[in-house]
mmCIF file with all atom_site columns, C-alpha atoms in Angstrom:
data_model
loop_
_atom_site.group_PDB
_atom_site.id
_atom_site.type_symbol
_atom_site.label_atom_id
_atom_site.label_alt_id
_atom_site.label_comp_id
_atom_site.label_asym_id
_atom_site.label_entity_id
_atom_site.label_seq_id
_atom_site.pdbx_PDB_ins_code
_atom_site.Cartn_x
_atom_site.Cartn_y
_atom_site.Cartn_z
_atom_site.occupancy
_atom_site.B_iso_or_equiv
_atom_site.pdbx_formal_charge
_atom_site.auth_seq_id
_atom_site.auth_comp_id
_atom_site.auth_asym_id
_atom_site.auth_atom_id
_atom_site.pdbx_PDB_model_num
ATOM 1   C CA . MET X 1 1   ? 130.271 83.728  94.168  1.00 0.00 ? 1   MET X CA 1
ATOM 2   C CA . VAL X 1 2   ? 133.785 85.070  94.694  1.00 0.00 ? 2   VAL X CA 1
ATOM 3   C CA . ALA X 1 3   ? 132.904 88.313  92.908  1.00 0.00 ? 3   ALA X CA 1
ATOM 4   C CA . ARG X 1 4   ? 129.896 88.808  95.189  1.00 0.00 ? 4   ARG X CA 1
ATOM 5   C CA . HIS X 1 5   ? 132.092 88.353  98.288  1.00 0.00 ? 5   HIS X CA 1
ATOM 6   C CA . GLN X 1 6   ? 134.691 90.799  96.989  1.00 0.00 ? 6   GLN X CA 1
ATOM 7   C CA . LYS X 1 7   ? 132.043 93.379  96.217  1.00 0.00 ? 7   LYS X CA 1
ATOM 8   C CA . ALA X 1 8   ? 130.724 93.171  99.775  1.00 0.00 ? 8   ALA X CA 1
ATOM 9   C CA . ARG X 1 9   ? 134.229 93.650  101.147 1.00 0.00 ? 9   ARG X CA 1
ATOM 10  C CA . ARG X 1 10  ? 134.822 96.731  99.026  1.00 0.00 ? 10  ARG X CA 1
ATOM 11  C CA . SER X 1 11  ? 131.616 98.415  100.113 1.00 0.00 ? 11  SER X CA 1
ATOM 12  C CA . GLY X 1 12  ? 132.590 98.009  103.782 1.00 0.00 ? 12  GLY X CA 1
ATOM 13  C CA . PRO X 1 13  ? 130.239 97.963  106.747 1.00 0.00 ? 13  PRO X CA 1
ATOM 14  C CA . ARG X 1 14  ? 127.080 99.975  106.487 1.00 0.00 ? 14  ARG X CA 1
ATOM 15  C CA . SER X 1 15  ? 126.434 102.888 108.801 1.00 0.00 ? 15  SER X CA 1
ATOM 16  C CA . PRO X 1 16  ? 123.472 102.489 111.145 1.00 0.00 ? 16  PRO X CA 1
ATOM 17  C CA . PRO X 1 17  ? 120.333 104.369 110.123 1.00 0.00 ? 17  PRO X CA 1
ATOM 18  C CA . ARG X 1 18  ? 120.494 107.997 111.277 1.00 0.00 ? 18  ARG X CA 1
ATOM 19  C CA . ASP X 1 19  ? 117.525 107.644 113.635 1.00 0.00 ? 19  ASP X CA 1
ATOM 20  C CA . THR X 1 20  ? 119.277 104.891 115.621 1.00 0.00 ? 20  THR X CA 1
ATOM 21  C CA . LEU X 1 21  ? 122.272 107.055 116.492 1.00 0.00 ? 21  LEU X CA 1
ATOM 22  C CA . ALA X 1 22  ? 122.352 108.376 120.051 1.00 0.00 ? 22  ALA X CA 1
ATOM 23  C CA . PRO X 1 23  ? 121.347 112.037 120.231 1.00 0.00 ? 23  PRO X CA 1
ATOM 24  C CA . MET X 1 24  ? 123.934 114.541 121.382 1.00 0.00 ? 24  MET X CA 1
ATOM 25  C CA . THR X 1 25  ? 123.638 115.318 125.069 1.00 0.00 ? 25  THR X CA 1
ATOM 26  C CA . GLU X 1 26  ? 123.539 119.012 125.872 1.00 0.00 ? 26  GLU X CA 1
ATOM 27  C CA . ARG X 1 27  ? 123.837 120.756 129.231 1.00 0.00 ? 27  ARG X CA 1
ATOM 28  C CA . PHE X 1 28  ? 121.693 123.692 130.267 1.00 0.00 ? 28  PHE X CA 1
ATOM 29  C CA . SER X 1 29  ? 121.531 126.062 133.210 1.00 0.00 ? 29  SER X CA 1
ATOM 30  C CA . VAL X 1 30  ? 118.467 125.800 135.456 1.00 0.00 ? 30  VAL X CA 1
ATOM 31  C CA . THR X 1 31  ? 117.518 128.648 137.802 1.00 0.00 ? 31  THR X CA 1
ATOM 32  C CA . LEU X 1 32  ? 115.138 128.066 140.698 1.00 0.00 ? 32  LEU X CA 1
ATOM 33  C CA . LEU X 1 33  ? 112.979 130.911 141.952 1.00 0.00 ? 33  LEU X CA 1
ATOM 34  C CA . PRO X 1 34  ? 112.486 132.435 144.445 1.00 0.00 ? 34  PRO X CA 1
ATOM 35  C CA . ALA X 1 35  ? 115.790 131.174 145.950 1.00 0.00 ? 35  ALA X CA 1
ATOM 36  C CA . GLY X 1 36  ? 117.888 132.064 142.896 1.00 0.00 ? 36  GLY X CA 1
ATOM 37  C CA . TRP X 1 37  ? 119.782 128.748 143.018 1.00 0.00 ? 37  TRP X CA 1
ATOM 38  C CA . THR X 1 38  ? 121.239 127.449 139.772 1.00 0.00 ? 38  THR X CA 1
ATOM 39  C CA . PHE X 1 39  ? 122.405 124.037 138.632 1.00 0.00 ? 39  PHE X CA 1
ATOM 40  C CA . GLU X 1 40  ? 123.307 122.294 135.412 1.00 0.00 ? 40  GLU X CA 1
ATOM 41  C CA . ALA X 1 41  ? 120.892 119.850 133.772 1.00 0.00 ? 41  ALA X CA 1
ATOM 42  C CA . SER X 1 42  ? 121.625 117.410 130.978 1.00 0.00 ? 42  SER X CA 1
ATOM 43  C CA . SER X 1 43  ? 119.197 117.032 128.081 1.00 0.00 ? 43  SER X CA 1
ATOM 44  C CA . ASP X 1 44  ? 119.051 113.281 128.777 1.00 0.00 ? 44  ASP X CA 1
ATOM 45  C CA . GLN X 1 45  ? 117.968 113.565 132.434 1.00 0.00 ? 45  GLN X CA 1
ATOM 46  C CA . PRO X 1 46  ? 114.685 114.819 133.935 1.00 0.00 ? 46  PRO X CA 1
ATOM 47  C CA . LEU X 1 47  ? 114.941 118.148 135.746 1.00 0.00 ? 47  LEU X CA 1
ATOM 48  C CA . LEU X 1 48  ? 114.002 116.517 139.071 1.00 0.00 ? 48  LEU X CA 1
ATOM 49  C CA . LEU X 1 49  ? 116.971 114.133 138.927 1.00 0.00 ? 49  LEU X CA 1
ATOM 50  C CA . ALA X 1 50  ? 119.335 116.903 137.833 1.00 0.00 ? 50  ALA X CA 1
ATOM 51  C CA . ALA X 1 51  ? 118.243 118.997 140.824 1.00 0.00 ? 51  ALA X CA 1
ATOM 52  C CA . GLN X 1 52  ? 118.795 116.068 143.181 1.00 0.00 ? 52  GLN X CA 1
ATOM 53  C CA . ALA X 1 53  ? 122.268 115.479 141.731 1.00 0.00 ? 53  ALA X CA 1
ATOM 54  C CA . ALA X 1 54  ? 123.004 119.149 142.502 1.00 0.00 ? 54  ALA X CA 1
ATOM 55  C CA . GLY X 1 55  ? 121.879 118.718 146.118 1.00 0.00 ? 55  GLY X CA 1
ATOM 56  C CA . ILE X 1 56  ? 118.488 120.373 145.682 1.00 0.00 ? 56  ILE X CA 1
ATOM 57  C CA . LYS X 1 57  ? 115.262 118.725 146.806 1.00 0.00 ? 57  LYS X CA 1
ATOM 58  C CA . LEU X 1 58  ? 112.144 119.502 144.793 1.00 0.00 ? 58  LEU X CA 1
ATOM 59  C CA . PRO X 1 59  ? 108.684 118.333 145.882 1.00 0.00 ? 59  PRO X CA 1
ATOM 60  C CA . SER X 1 60  ? 108.023 114.904 144.335 1.00 0.00 ? 60  SER X CA 1
ATOM 61  C CA . SER X 1 61  ? 106.371 111.549 144.851 1.00 0.00 ? 61  SER X CA 1
ATOM 62  C CA . CYS X 1 62  ? 105.634 109.244 141.892 1.00 0.00 ? 62  CYS X CA 1
ATOM 63  C CA . ARG X 1 63  ? 108.450 110.358 139.542 1.00 0.00 ? 63  ARG X CA 1
ATOM 64  C CA . ASN X 1 64  ? 106.426 109.361 136.475 1.00 0.00 ? 64  ASN X CA 1
ATOM 65  C CA . GLY X 1 65  ? 104.106 112.306 135.808 1.00 0.00 ? 65  GLY X CA 1
ATOM 66  C CA . THR X 1 66  ? 100.903 111.092 137.429 1.00 0.00 ? 66  THR X CA 1
ATOM 67  C CA . CYS X 1 67  ? 100.730 112.421 141.015 1.00 0.00 ? 67  CYS X CA 1
ATOM 68  C CA . ARG X 1 68  ? 101.466 116.101 140.212 1.00 0.00 ? 68  ARG X CA 1
ATOM 69  C CA . ALA X 1 69  ? 103.378 116.582 143.493 1.00 0.00 ? 69  ALA X CA 1
ATOM 70  C CA . CYS X 1 70  ? 106.227 118.236 141.569 1.00 0.00 ? 70  CYS X CA 1
ATOM 71  C CA . LEU X 1 71  ? 104.003 120.540 139.470 1.00 0.00 ? 71  LEU X CA 1
ATOM 72  C CA . CYS X 1 72  ? 105.686 123.936 139.139 1.00 0.00 ? 72  CYS X CA 1
ATOM 73  C CA . PHE X 1 73  ? 105.639 127.010 136.937 1.00 0.00 ? 73  PHE X CA 1
ATOM 74  C CA . LYS X 1 74  ? 108.226 127.511 134.172 1.00 0.00 ? 74  LYS X CA 1
ATOM 75  C CA . PRO X 1 75  ? 108.408 131.230 133.328 1.00 0.00 ? 75  PRO X CA 1
ATOM 76  C CA . GLU X 1 76  ? 111.311 130.753 130.898 1.00 0.00 ? 76  GLU X CA 1
ATOM 77  C CA . GLY X 1 77  ? 112.874 128.035 128.777 1.00 0.00 ? 77  GLY X CA 1
ATOM 78  C CA . GLU X 1 78  ? 111.952 125.022 126.704 1.00 0.00 ? 78  GLU X CA 1
ATOM 79  C CA . ILE X 1 79  ? 111.369 121.468 127.904 1.00 0.00 ? 79  ILE X CA 1
ATOM 80  C CA . THR X 1 80  ? 110.197 118.233 126.356 1.00 0.00 ? 80  THR X CA 1
ATOM 81  C CA . TYR X 1 81  ? 108.487 115.121 127.661 1.00 0.00 ? 81  TYR X CA 1
ATOM 82  C CA . ARG X 1 82  ? 109.321 111.567 126.641 1.00 0.00 ? 82  ARG X CA 1
ATOM 83  C CA . ILE X 1 83  ? 105.946 110.248 127.717 1.00 0.00 ? 83  ILE X CA 1
ATOM 84  C CA . GLU X 1 84  ? 102.902 110.776 125.539 1.00 0.00 ? 84  GLU X CA 1
ATOM 85  C CA . TRP X 1 85  ? 100.761 112.731 127.962 1.00 0.00 ? 85  TRP X CA 1
ATOM 86  C CA . PRO X 1 86  ? 102.143 113.710 131.375 1.00 0.00 ? 86  PRO X CA 1
ATOM 87  C CA . GLY X 1 87  ? 99.706  114.709 134.110 1.00 0.00 ? 87  GLY X CA 1
ATOM 88  C CA . VAL X 1 88  ? 99.255  118.307 132.996 1.00 0.00 ? 88  VAL X CA 1
ATOM 89  C CA . SER X 1 89  ? 96.341  119.580 130.961 1.00 0.00 ? 89  SER X CA 1
ATOM 90  C CA . PHE X 1 90  ? 96.690  121.307 127.615 1.00 0.00 ? 90  PHE X CA 1
ATOM 91  C CA . ASP X 1 91  ? 95.811  124.645 129.242 1.00 0.00 ? 91  ASP X CA 1
ATOM 92  C CA . GLU X 1 92  ? 98.354  124.115 132.039 1.00 0.00 ? 92  GLU X CA 1
ATOM 93  C CA . LYS X 1 93  ? 101.071 123.343 129.494 1.00 0.00 ? 93  LYS X CA 1
ATOM 94  C CA . ARG X 1 94  ? 100.169 126.451 127.515 1.00 0.00 ? 94  ARG X CA 1
ATOM 95  C CA . GLU X 1 95  ? 100.343 128.559 130.702 1.00 0.00 ? 95  GLU X CA 1
ATOM 96  C CA . GLY X 1 96  ? 103.817 127.219 131.564 1.00 0.00 ? 96  GLY X CA 1
ATOM 97  C CA . TRP X 1 97  ? 103.138 124.540 134.188 1.00 0.00 ? 97  TRP X CA 1
ATOM 98  C CA . ILE X 1 98  ? 105.418 121.502 134.033 1.00 0.00 ? 98  ILE X CA 1
ATOM 99  C CA . LEU X 1 99  ? 106.264 118.281 135.870 1.00 0.00 ? 99  LEU X CA 1
ATOM 100 C CA . PRO X 1 100 ? 110.036 118.274 136.551 1.00 0.00 ? 100 PRO X CA 1
ATOM 101 C CA . CYS X 1 101 ? 109.975 114.526 137.284 1.00 0.00 ? 101 CYS X CA 1
ATOM 102 C CA . CYS X 1 102 ? 109.510 113.792 133.583 1.00 0.00 ? 102 CYS X CA 1
ATOM 103 C CA . ALA X 1 103 ? 110.496 117.086 131.899 1.00 0.00 ? 103 ALA X CA 1
ATOM 104 C CA . TYR X 1 104 ? 113.796 117.215 129.998 1.00 0.00 ? 104 TYR X CA 1
ATOM 105 C CA . PRO X 1 105 ? 115.454 120.578 129.296 1.00 0.00 ? 105 PRO X CA 1
ATOM 106 C CA . ARG X 1 106 ? 115.902 121.787 125.712 1.00 0.00 ? 106 ARG X CA 1
ATOM 107 C CA . SER X 1 107 ? 117.304 125.188 126.684 1.00 0.00 ? 107 SER X CA 1
ATOM 108 C CA . ALA X 1 108 ? 118.226 127.148 129.797 1.00 0.00 ? 108 ALA X CA 1
ATOM 109 C CA . VAL X 1 109 ? 115.198 126.958 132.107 1.00 0.00 ? 109 VAL X CA 1
ATOM 110 C CA . THR X 1 110 ? 113.801 129.004 134.990 1.00 0.00 ? 110 THR X CA 1
ATOM 111 C CA . LEU X 1 111 ? 111.447 127.258 137.405 1.00 0.00 ? 111 LEU X CA 1
ATOM 112 C CA . ASP X 1 112 ? 109.353 128.776 140.189 1.00 0.00 ? 112 ASP X CA 1
ATOM 113 C CA . VAL X 1 113 ? 109.563 126.211 143.009 1.00 0.00 ? 113 VAL X CA 1
ATOM 114 C CA . PRO X 1 114 ? 108.898 127.929 146.375 1.00 0.00 ? 114 PRO X CA 1
ATOM 115 C CA . HIS X 1 115 ? 109.238 124.677 148.352 1.00 0.00 ? 115 HIS X CA 1
ATOM 116 C CA . ALA X 1 116 ? 112.657 123.674 146.990 1.00 0.00 ? 116 ALA X CA 1
ATOM 117 C CA . SER X 1 117 ? 115.277 123.020 149.660 1.00 0.00 ? 117 SER X CA 1
ATOM 118 C CA . ARG X 1 118 ? 118.934 122.134 149.899 1.00 0.00 ? 118 ARG X CA 1
ATOM 119 C CA . SER X 1 119 ? 119.463 118.418 150.506 1.00 0.00 ? 119 SER X CA 1
ATOM 120 C CA . ALA X 1 120 ? 121.464 117.418 153.571 1.00 0.00 ? 120 ALA X CA 1
ATOM 121 C CA . THR X 1 121 ? 123.219 114.789 151.452 1.00 0.00 ? 121 THR X CA 1
ATOM 122 C CA . ARG X 1 122 ? 123.349 114.157 147.745 1.00 0.00 ? 122 ARG X CA 1
ATOM 123 C CA . PRO X 1 123 ? 121.848 110.898 146.442 1.00 0.00 ? 123 PRO X CA 1
#
């Protein structure tokens, strides 16, 4: 039994499985058209929340991908969703329409959001 204990001590603690490690957070530039405003967005935060943190108000309501109030066009960049099927159709996704309330940036992104406005105060 002593040998077993010593062997465990020599091998040291095990590393957690690779898939349980926190992913690296990256920051990307987001440009809003037609205003030309830019802000930084983290890969671990939805674009809507990143805009709000930068003092920019985007149209929104539900914040979970069902109401489509935030639907906008993404002419450039890559995003990902963490929900299985947000409220955009396959064709809309293919055309470049996204829901910023649940879209996470994976690169620099350009969004066409004509009704964006500067917030009076930041949240």
